[in-house]
CSV table of C-alpha atoms and ligand atoms in Angstrom, one decimal:
chain,number,residue,atom,x,y,z
A,23,MET,CA,-44.5,-6.8,-0.6
A,24,HIS,CA,-45.7,-9.2,-3.3
A,25,ASN,CA,-48.6,-8.5,-5.6
A,26,LEU,CA,-50.4,-11.7,-6.1
A,27,LEU,CA,-52.5,-10.2,-8.8
A,28,ARG,CA,-49.7,-10.2,-11.3
A,29,ALA,CA,-46.3,-11.6,-12.2
A,30,SER,CA,-43.1,-9.9,-12.9
A,31,ILE,CA,-39.8,-10.9,-14.6
A,32,TYR,CA,-37.1,-11.9,-12.1
A,33,GLY,CA,-34.5,-12.9,-14.6
A,34,THR,CA,-33.9,-13.5,-18.3
A,35,GLY,CA,-31.5,-15.6,-20.4
A,36,ALA,CA,-30.6,-16.3,-24.0
A,37,TYR,CA,-28.8,-18.9,-26.0
A,38,LEU,CA,-27.7,-18.9,-29.6
A,39,PRO,CA,-26.0,-21.9,-31.3
A,40,GLU,CA,-22.4,-21.2,-32.4
A,41,ARG,CA,-22.7,-21.7,-36.2
A,42,ILE,CA,-23.5,-18.6,-38.2
A,43,LEU,CA,-25.2,-18.7,-41.6
A,44,ASP,CA,-24.6,-15.4,-43.3
A,45,ASN,CA,-26.2,-13.9,-46.4
A,46,ASP,CA,-23.1,-14.7,-48.5
A,47,ALA,CA,-23.5,-18.4,-47.7
A,48,LEU,CA,-27.1,-18.3,-48.7
A,49,GLU,CA,-26.1,-16.8,-52.0
A,50,GLN,CA,-24.4,-20.1,-52.7
A,51,MET,CA,-27.5,-22.1,-51.8
A,52,VAL,CA,-30.4,-20.2,-53.6
A,53,ASP,CA,-30.9,-17.4,-56.1
A,54,THR,CA,-30.6,-14.5,-53.8
A,55,ASP,CA,-28.1,-11.8,-52.8
A,56,ASP,CA,-27.0,-10.1,-49.6
A,57,ALA,CA,-28.2,-6.6,-50.7
A,58,TRP,CA,-31.8,-8.0,-51.4
A,59,ILE,CA,-31.9,-9.8,-48.0
A,60,ARG,CA,-30.7,-6.8,-46.1
A,61,GLU,CA,-32.9,-4.3,-47.9
A,62,ARG,CA,-36.1,-6.4,-47.8
A,63,THR,CA,-35.7,-7.9,-44.3
A,64,GLY,CA,-32.8,-6.3,-42.3
A,65,ILE,CA,-31.2,-9.7,-41.7
A,66,ARG,CA,-27.4,-10.1,-42.1
A,67,GLU,CA,-27.0,-13.5,-40.5
A,68,ARG,CA,-28.7,-16.2,-38.4
A,69,ARG,CA,-27.6,-19.0,-36.1
A,70,ILE,CA,-28.0,-22.7,-37.0
A,71,ALA,CA,-28.0,-25.4,-34.4
A,72,HIS,CA,-25.4,-28.2,-34.5
A,73,ALA,CA,-26.8,-31.5,-35.8
A,74,LYS,CA,-26.7,-32.9,-32.3
A,75,GLU,CA,-28.6,-30.0,-30.8
A,76,ALA,CA,-32.4,-30.0,-30.5
A,77,THR,CA,-34.8,-27.5,-29.1
A,78,ALA,CA,-34.6,-28.7,-25.4
A,79,ASP,CA,-30.8,-28.3,-25.5
A,80,LEU,CA,-31.1,-24.6,-26.6
A,81,ALA,CA,-33.9,-24.1,-24.1
A,82,GLU,CA,-31.8,-25.5,-21.3
A,83,GLN,CA,-29.0,-23.1,-21.8
A,84,ALA,CA,-31.3,-20.0,-21.9
A,85,ALA,CA,-33.2,-21.4,-18.8
A,86,ARG,CA,-30.1,-21.9,-16.8
A,87,THR,CA,-29.0,-18.3,-17.4
A,88,ALA,CA,-32.5,-17.0,-16.5
A,89,LEU,CA,-32.5,-19.0,-13.2
A,90,GLU,CA,-29.1,-17.8,-12.3
A,91,ARG,CA,-29.8,-14.2,-12.9
A,92,ALA,CA,-33.1,-14.5,-10.9
A,93,GLY,CA,-31.2,-16.2,-8.1
A,94,ILE,CA,-33.8,-19.1,-8.1
A,95,GLU,CA,-32.9,-22.8,-7.9
A,96,ALA,CA,-34.6,-25.1,-10.5
A,97,SER,CA,-35.9,-27.2,-7.6
A,98,ALA,CA,-38.1,-24.2,-6.6
A,99,LEU,CA,-39.9,-24.1,-9.9
A,100,ASP,CA,-43.6,-24.7,-9.9
A,101,LEU,CA,-44.2,-24.7,-13.6
A,102,ILE,CA,-42.3,-24.7,-16.9
A,103,ILE,CA,-43.9,-23.5,-20.1
A,104,LEU,CA,-42.0,-24.1,-23.3
A,105,ALA,CA,-43.2,-22.2,-26.4
A,106,THR,CA,-42.1,-23.9,-29.5
A,107,VAL,CA,-43.2,-25.1,-33.0
A,108,THR,CA,-40.1,-27.4,-33.2
A,109,PRO,CA,-40.2,-29.7,-30.2
A,110,ASP,CA,-37.5,-32.4,-30.0
A,111,GLN,CA,-40.1,-35.1,-30.8
A,112,TRP,CA,-43.9,-35.1,-30.9
A,113,VAL,CA,-44.0,-37.1,-27.7
A,114,PRO,CA,-42.8,-36.5,-25.0
A,115,PRO,CA,-43.3,-32.7,-24.8
A,116,ALA,CA,-39.9,-30.8,-25.0
A,117,SER,CA,-40.9,-29.0,-21.8
A,118,CYS,CA,-40.7,-32.3,-19.9
A,119,ILE,CA,-37.2,-33.0,-21.3
A,120,LEU,CA,-36.3,-29.6,-20.1
A,121,GLN,CA,-37.8,-30.2,-16.7
A,122,HIS,CA,-35.8,-33.4,-16.3
A,123,ARG,CA,-32.5,-31.7,-17.5
A,124,LEU,CA,-32.9,-28.8,-15.0
A,125,GLY,CA,-33.8,-31.2,-12.1
A,126,ALA,CA,-37.0,-29.1,-11.6
A,127,LYS,CA,-38.7,-32.1,-9.8
A,128,LYS,CA,-41.7,-30.3,-8.4
A,129,ALA,CA,-42.5,-28.4,-11.6
A,130,ALA,CA,-45.4,-29.2,-13.8
A,131,ALA,CA,-44.5,-28.8,-17.5
A,132,PHE,CA,-46.2,-28.3,-20.9
A,133,ASP,CA,-45.4,-27.1,-24.4
A,134,LEU,CA,-47.4,-24.2,-25.9
A,135,ASN,CA,-47.7,-23.8,-29.6
A,136,ALA,CA,-48.8,-20.3,-30.6
A,137,ALA,CA,-46.1,-20.0,-33.3
A,138,CYS,CA,-44.2,-16.7,-33.2
A,139,SER,CA,-46.6,-15.4,-30.6
A,140,GLY,CA,-45.7,-18.3,-28.3
A,141,PHE,CA,-43.8,-16.2,-25.8
A,142,LEU,CA,-46.6,-13.7,-25.5
A,143,TYR,CA,-49.2,-16.4,-25.0
A,144,SER,CA,-46.9,-18.2,-22.5
A,145,ILE,CA,-46.4,-15.2,-20.2
A,146,ALA,CA,-50.1,-14.6,-20.3
A,147,VAL,CA,-50.7,-18.1,-19.0
A,148,ALA,CA,-47.8,-17.7,-16.5
A,149,ASN,CA,-49.2,-14.4,-15.3
A,150,GLN,CA,-52.6,-16.0,-14.5
A,151,MET,CA,-51.1,-19.1,-12.8
A,152,ILE,CA,-49.1,-16.8,-10.5
A,153,ALA,CA,-52.0,-14.5,-9.9
A,154,SER,CA,-54.0,-17.6,-8.8
A,155,GLY,CA,-51.7,-18.0,-5.9
A,156,ASN,CA,-51.2,-21.7,-6.7
A,157,PHE,CA,-47.9,-21.2,-8.6
A,158,ARG,CA,-45.0,-19.1,-7.4
A,159,TYR,CA,-42.1,-19.5,-9.8
A,160,VAL,CA,-42.9,-20.1,-13.5
A,161,LEU,CA,-40.1,-20.6,-16.1
A,162,VAL,CA,-41.2,-19.5,-19.6
A,163,VAL,CA,-38.9,-20.4,-22.5
A,164,GLY,CA,-39.2,-19.7,-26.2
A,165,ALA,CA,-36.9,-22.1,-28.1
A,166,GLU,CA,-36.7,-23.1,-31.7
A,167,THR,CA,-34.6,-25.3,-34.0
A,168,LEU,CA,-36.3,-23.9,-37.1
A,169,SER,CA,-33.4,-25.0,-39.4
A,170,ARG,CA,-34.9,-28.5,-39.2
A,171,VAL,CA,-38.2,-27.4,-40.9
A,172,ILE,CA,-36.8,-24.9,-43.4
A,173,ASP,CA,-36.4,-25.8,-47.0
A,174,TYR,CA,-33.0,-24.5,-48.0
A,175,THR,CA,-34.0,-24.6,-51.7
A,176,ASP,CA,-36.8,-22.1,-51.1
A,177,ARG,CA,-35.5,-18.5,-51.2
A,178,ASN,CA,-38.9,-17.2,-50.0
A,179,THR,CA,-38.3,-18.7,-46.5
A,180,CYS,CA,-34.7,-19.9,-46.0
A,181,ILE,CA,-33.3,-16.4,-45.8
A,182,LEU,CA,-35.5,-15.5,-42.9
A,183,PHE,CA,-35.3,-18.0,-40.1
A,184,GLY,CA,-32.7,-19.0,-37.5
A,185,ASP,CA,-32.3,-21.1,-34.3
A,186,GLY,CA,-32.1,-19.8,-30.7
A,187,ALA,CA,-33.7,-19.7,-27.3
A,188,GLY,CA,-34.8,-17.0,-24.8
A,189,ALA,CA,-36.1,-17.6,-21.2
A,190,ALA,CA,-37.8,-15.6,-18.5
A,191,LEU,CA,-38.3,-16.6,-14.8
A,192,LEU,CA,-41.5,-15.1,-13.6
A,193,GLY,CA,-42.7,-14.8,-10.0
A,194,PRO,CA,-45.1,-12.7,-7.9
A,195,ALA,CA,-44.7,-9.0,-8.7
A,196,ARG,CA,-43.0,-6.8,-6.1
A,197,GLY,CA,-44.3,-3.2,-5.6
A,198,ASP,CA,-45.5,-1.6,-8.8
A,199,GLU,CA,-43.5,-3.7,-11.2
A,200,GLY,CA,-44.8,-6.6,-13.3
A,201,ILE,CA,-47.0,-7.4,-16.2
A,202,LEU,CA,-49.5,-4.5,-16.4
A,203,ALA,CA,-51.6,-5.7,-19.3
A,204,ILE,CA,-51.7,-8.4,-22.0
A,205,ASN,CA,-53.8,-8.6,-25.2
A,206,LEU,CA,-53.9,-11.8,-27.3
A,207,GLY,CA,-55.7,-12.6,-30.6
A,208,ALA,CA,-56.0,-15.2,-33.3
A,209,ASP,CA,-57.5,-15.7,-36.7
A,210,GLY,CA,-57.6,-19.3,-37.9
A,211,GLY,CA,-58.9,-18.1,-41.2
A,212,GLY,CA,-55.3,-17.2,-42.1
A,213,GLY,CA,-53.9,-20.6,-41.3
A,214,ASP,CA,-52.7,-21.3,-44.8
A,215,LEU,CA,-50.5,-18.2,-44.9
A,216,ILE,CA,-47.7,-19.8,-42.8
A,217,GLN,CA,-47.8,-23.6,-42.5
A,218,ILE,CA,-46.0,-26.9,-42.4
A,219,PRO,CA,-48.6,-28.9,-44.4
A,220,ALA,CA,-47.6,-32.5,-43.4
A,221,GLY,CA,-46.4,-34.5,-40.5
A,222,GLY,CA,-49.5,-34.1,-38.3
A,223,SER,CA,-52.8,-36.1,-38.2
A,224,ARG,CA,-54.2,-34.5,-41.4
A,225,GLN,CA,-51.3,-35.6,-43.6
A,226,PRO,CA,-49.1,-38.1,-41.8
A,227,PRO,CA,-45.6,-38.6,-43.0
A,228,SER,CA,-45.3,-40.7,-46.1
A,229,HIS,CA,-42.9,-41.1,-49.0
A,230,GLN,CA,-45.2,-38.8,-51.0
A,231,THR,CA,-45.2,-36.0,-48.4
A,232,ILE,CA,-41.4,-36.2,-48.2
A,233,GLU,CA,-41.0,-36.1,-52.0
A,234,GLN,CA,-43.4,-33.1,-52.2
A,235,ARG,CA,-41.4,-31.3,-49.5
A,236,LEU,CA,-44.5,-30.9,-47.3
A,237,HIS,CA,-42.6,-31.1,-44.0
A,238,PHE,CA,-41.1,-27.7,-44.5
A,239,VAL,CA,-42.4,-24.2,-43.7
A,240,GLN,CA,-44.4,-22.6,-46.5
A,241,MET,CA,-45.2,-18.9,-46.3
A,242,LYS,CA,-47.1,-16.3,-48.3
A,243,GLY,CA,-44.8,-13.6,-47.1
A,244,ASN,CA,-46.4,-10.6,-48.8
A,245,GLU,CA,-49.9,-11.3,-47.3
A,246,VAL,CA,-48.4,-12.0,-43.9
A,247,PHE,CA,-46.5,-8.7,-44.0
A,248,LYS,CA,-49.6,-6.5,-44.1
A,249,LEU,CA,-51.5,-8.5,-41.5
A,250,ALA,CA,-48.5,-8.5,-39.2
A,251,VAL,CA,-48.3,-4.7,-39.1
A,252,ARG,CA,-52.1,-4.3,-38.6
A,253,SER,CA,-52.5,-6.9,-35.8
A,254,MET,CA,-49.5,-6.0,-33.8
A,255,LEU,CA,-50.6,-2.3,-34.0
A,256,SER,CA,-54.1,-3.0,-32.8
A,257,SER,CA,-53.0,-5.4,-30.0
A,258,ALA,CA,-50.3,-3.0,-28.8
A,259,ASP,CA,-52.9,-0.2,-28.7
A,260,ALA,CA,-55.3,-2.5,-26.8
A,261,ALA,CA,-52.6,-3.5,-24.2
A,262,MET,CA,-51.5,0.1,-23.7
A,263,ALA,CA,-55.2,1.1,-23.2
A,264,GLN,CA,-55.7,-1.7,-20.7
A,265,ALA,CA,-52.6,-0.7,-18.8
A,266,GLY,CA,-53.9,2.9,-18.8
A,267,LEU,CA,-50.8,4.1,-20.5
A,268,GLU,CA,-50.1,6.6,-23.3
A,269,ARG,CA,-47.6,6.0,-26.1
A,270,ALA,CA,-45.2,8.5,-24.4
A,271,ASP,CA,-45.1,6.2,-21.3
A,272,ILE,CA,-43.4,3.4,-23.3
A,273,ASP,CA,-39.6,3.3,-22.8
A,274,TRP,CA,-38.9,0.3,-25.0
A,275,VAL,CA,-40.6,-1.8,-27.7
A,276,VAL,CA,-39.5,-5.4,-28.0
A,277,PRO,CA,-41.2,-6.6,-31.2
A,278,HIS,CA,-41.2,-10.1,-32.8
A,279,GLN,CA,-38.1,-10.0,-35.0
A,280,ALA,CA,-39.5,-11.1,-38.4
A,281,ASN,CA,-38.7,-8.2,-40.7
A,282,LEU,CA,-37.2,-4.7,-40.1
A,283,ARG,CA,-39.7,-3.1,-42.4
A,284,ILE,CA,-42.6,-4.6,-40.5
A,285,ILE,CA,-41.1,-3.4,-37.2
A,286,ARG,CA,-40.4,0.1,-38.5
A,287,ALA,CA,-43.9,0.5,-40.0
A,288,MET,CA,-45.6,-0.7,-36.9
A,289,VAL,CA,-43.5,1.5,-34.5
A,290,GLN,CA,-44.0,4.6,-36.8
A,291,ARG,CA,-47.8,4.1,-36.8
A,292,LEU,CA,-47.7,3.7,-33.0
A,293,GLY,CA,-46.1,7.1,-32.9
A,294,LEU,CA,-43.0,5.9,-31.0
A,295,GLU,CA,-39.4,6.8,-31.5
A,296,GLN,CA,-37.5,4.3,-33.7
A,297,SER,CA,-34.5,4.6,-31.3
A,298,ARG,CA,-36.7,2.9,-28.6
A,299,ILE,CA,-37.0,-0.4,-30.6
A,300,ILE,CA,-34.9,-3.4,-29.6
A,301,ILE,CA,-33.5,-4.9,-32.8
A,302,THR,CA,-31.7,-8.3,-32.9
A,303,LEU,CA,-33.0,-9.7,-36.2
A,304,ASP,CA,-29.9,-8.4,-38.1
A,305,ARG,CA,-27.9,-11.1,-36.2
A,306,HIS,CA,-30.6,-13.7,-35.3
A,307,GLY,CA,-33.1,-13.7,-38.1
A,308,ASN,CA,-36.6,-14.8,-37.3
A,309,THR,CA,-36.4,-17.3,-34.4
A,310,SER,CA,-40.2,-17.6,-34.0
A,311,ALA,CA,-41.2,-18.2,-30.3
A,312,ALA,CA,-37.6,-17.4,-29.2
A,313,SER,CA,-37.5,-14.0,-30.9
A,314,VAL,CA,-39.1,-11.8,-28.3
A,315,PRO,CA,-37.5,-13.4,-25.2
A,316,LEU,CA,-34.1,-13.5,-26.9
A,317,ALA,CA,-34.3,-9.7,-27.7
A,318,LEU,CA,-35.6,-9.0,-24.2
A,319,ALA,CA,-32.8,-10.9,-22.6
A,320,GLU,CA,-30.2,-9.3,-24.7
A,321,ALA,CA,-31.5,-5.8,-24.1
A,322,ILE,CA,-31.6,-6.4,-20.3
A,323,ALA,CA,-28.1,-7.9,-20.3
A,324,GLN,CA,-26.7,-4.9,-22.3
A,325,GLY,CA,-28.3,-2.5,-19.7
A,326,LYS,CA,-30.6,-0.9,-22.3
A,327,ILE,CA,-33.8,-2.0,-20.5
A,328,ALA,CA,-33.4,-0.8,-16.9
A,329,LYS,CA,-35.4,-1.5,-13.7
A,330,GLY,CA,-38.6,0.5,-13.5
A,331,GLN,CA,-38.8,1.1,-17.2
A,332,THR,CA,-42.0,0.3,-19.2
A,333,VAL,CA,-41.6,-2.2,-22.0
A,334,LEU,CA,-44.0,-3.1,-24.8
A,335,LEU,CA,-43.7,-6.6,-26.1
A,336,THR,CA,-45.5,-7.4,-29.3
A,337,GLY,CA,-45.6,-10.4,-31.6
A,338,PHE,CA,-47.3,-12.0,-34.6
A,339,GLY,CA,-47.1,-15.4,-36.3
A,340,ALA,CA,-48.7,-18.5,-37.8
A,341,GLY,CA,-52.2,-19.4,-36.8
A,342,LEU,CA,-52.6,-16.6,-37.3
A,343,THR,CA,-51.8,-15.5,-33.8
A,344,TRP,CA,-50.7,-12.2,-32.2
A,345,GLY,CA,-50.2,-10.6,-28.8
A,346,SER,CA,-48.8,-7.7,-26.9
A,347,ALA,CA,-47.9,-7.1,-23.3
A,348,VAL,CA,-47.0,-4.0,-21.3
A,349,ILE,CA,-44.5,-4.7,-18.5
A,350,ARG,CA,-42.9,-2.5,-15.9
A,351,TYR,CA,-39.5,-4.2,-15.5
B,420,UT7,O1,-42.7,-14.9,-38.1
B,420,UT7,C1,-43.9,-15.1,-38.8
B,420,UT7,C2,-44.3,-13.9,-39.5
B,420,UT7,N1,-43.6,-13.8,-40.7
B,420,UT7,C3,-43.4,-12.6,-41.3
B,420,UT7,O2,-43.8,-11.7,-40.6
B,420,UT7,C4,-42.9,-12.5,-42.7
B,420,UT7,C5,-43.5,-11.4,-43.4
B,420,UT7,N2,-43.1,-11.2,-44.7
B,420,UT7,C6,-41.9,-10.7,-45.1
B,420,UT7,O3,-41.0,-10.5,-44.3
B,420,UT7,C7,-41.7,-10.4,-46.5
B,420,UT7,O4,-42.9,-10.5,-47.2
B,420,UT7,C8,-40.6,-11.2,-47.3
B,420,UT7,C9,-39.2,-10.8,-46.7
B,420,UT7,C10,-40.8,-12.7,-47.0
B,420,UT7,C11,-40.6,-10.9,-48.8
B,420,UT7,O5,-40.5,-9.6,-49.0
B,420,UT7,P1,-41.5,-8.8,-50.0
B,420,UT7,O6,-41.0,-7.4,-50.1
B,420,UT7,O7,-42.9,-9.1,-49.5
B,420,UT7,O8,-41.2,-9.5,-51.3
B,420,UT7,P2,-42.2,-10.3,-52.3
B,420,UT7,O9,-42.6,-11.6,-51.6
B,420,UT7,O10,-43.3,-9.4,-52.7
B,420,UT7,O11,-41.3,-10.6,-53.5
B,420,UT7,C12,-40.8,-9.6,-54.3
B,420,UT7,C13,-39.8,-10.2,-55.3
B,420,UT7,C14,-40.4,-11.5,-56.0
B,420,UT7,O12,-40.0,-11.4,-57.4
B,420,UT7,P3,-41.0,-11.0,-58.5
B,420,UT7,O13,-42.2,-11.9,-58.4
B,420,UT7,O14,-41.4,-9.6,-58.2
B,420,UT7,O15,-40.2,-11.1,-59.8
B,420,UT7,C15,-39.8,-12.6,-55.3
B,420,UT7,O16,-39.7,-13.8,-56.1
B,420,UT7,O17,-38.7,-10.7,-54.7
B,420,UT7,C16,-38.4,-12.1,-55.0
B,420,UT7,N3,-37.8,-12.8,-53.9
B,420,UT7,C17,-36.4,-12.8,-53.7
B,420,UT7,N4,-35.4,-12.2,-54.5
B,420,UT7,C18,-34.2,-12.4,-54.0
B,420,UT7,C19,-38.4,-13.4,-52.9
B,420,UT7,N5,-37.4,-13.9,-52.1
B,420,UT7,C20,-36.2,-13.5,-52.6
B,420,UT7,C21,-34.9,-13.7,-52.2
B,420,UT7,N6,-33.9,-13.1,-52.9
B,420,UT7,N7,-34.6,-14.4,-51.1
């Protein structure tokens, strides 16, 4: 029997570009070293898209795997939500490029920008659309080609980010499975902590903005660090309370993969076992909106997350934005 009040995950998929950028290679580019990067972030390597690959290409690969694993044809999709801060172009939306590539002719499609929290925001929207009864199958993809907006002369940021995509096919929940609770939040007062200053309507592209390198990500990492721990912690607590679950009920935590120290601090304060955390950032780096669905898809494919288990997803990012979801897989 289907539960029209909530959605569940029918299938997941992931895609990573082939090219690996490891810490040794970064040592040749900026004043950094492998030991510092591993100690301060937990990252060993990240993937970089081919010059011909853009976000919709990455999204398509992850989406095809999610559809296949769910056993759903693209023609059955009612809606596609693509969470990204690096769309192929400003217009058209990358979600529409994806819709066309997949041949999902009856699907509506839109992009969602909630930065690194994009997947959490997107599944919240998908959940409500499915609960309304008007949408049955919703494809949610988090995909990023962050390497296009990273300044590879800035050691504060270039060591952190990578490219990739993760996807989840959502449909009406069956039995007691599905999205049990979601908590979302934002604080626009922290907008300057992670930003790409130019290229939008406030500072359109000009020779000057390019010379000043204003089209690249700028981040005040240290300030973001503390806020990330605090907000993921409170939203995870709120989502667990909303689901009526205790910390001991959580089988797995799939956090946004920004920094191993952030993840460990958050999980320790939540009172959860470190062995219950899904970690992929050592190999993927921070892939923004792709990070949570990538980690989720990988953990499911590896058989770590099993049917019937309870999973806490939590994320944090530019905006500032944050969100957590409790799911019975
Ligand atoms: O996904 C969106 C959310 N983003 C995040 O969650 C990112 C959160 N922030 C972080 O992950 C960390 O703040 C960083 C990894 C970015 C930085 O680590 P940190 O422990 O906060 O270092 P810091 O910024 O306080 O810098 C410490 C020192 C500085 O040198 P001084 O001023 O003490 O001499 C930096 O210049 O480390 C220096 N440093 C580096 N050294 C070697 C900064 N980047 C590097 C580097 N290699 N790549």
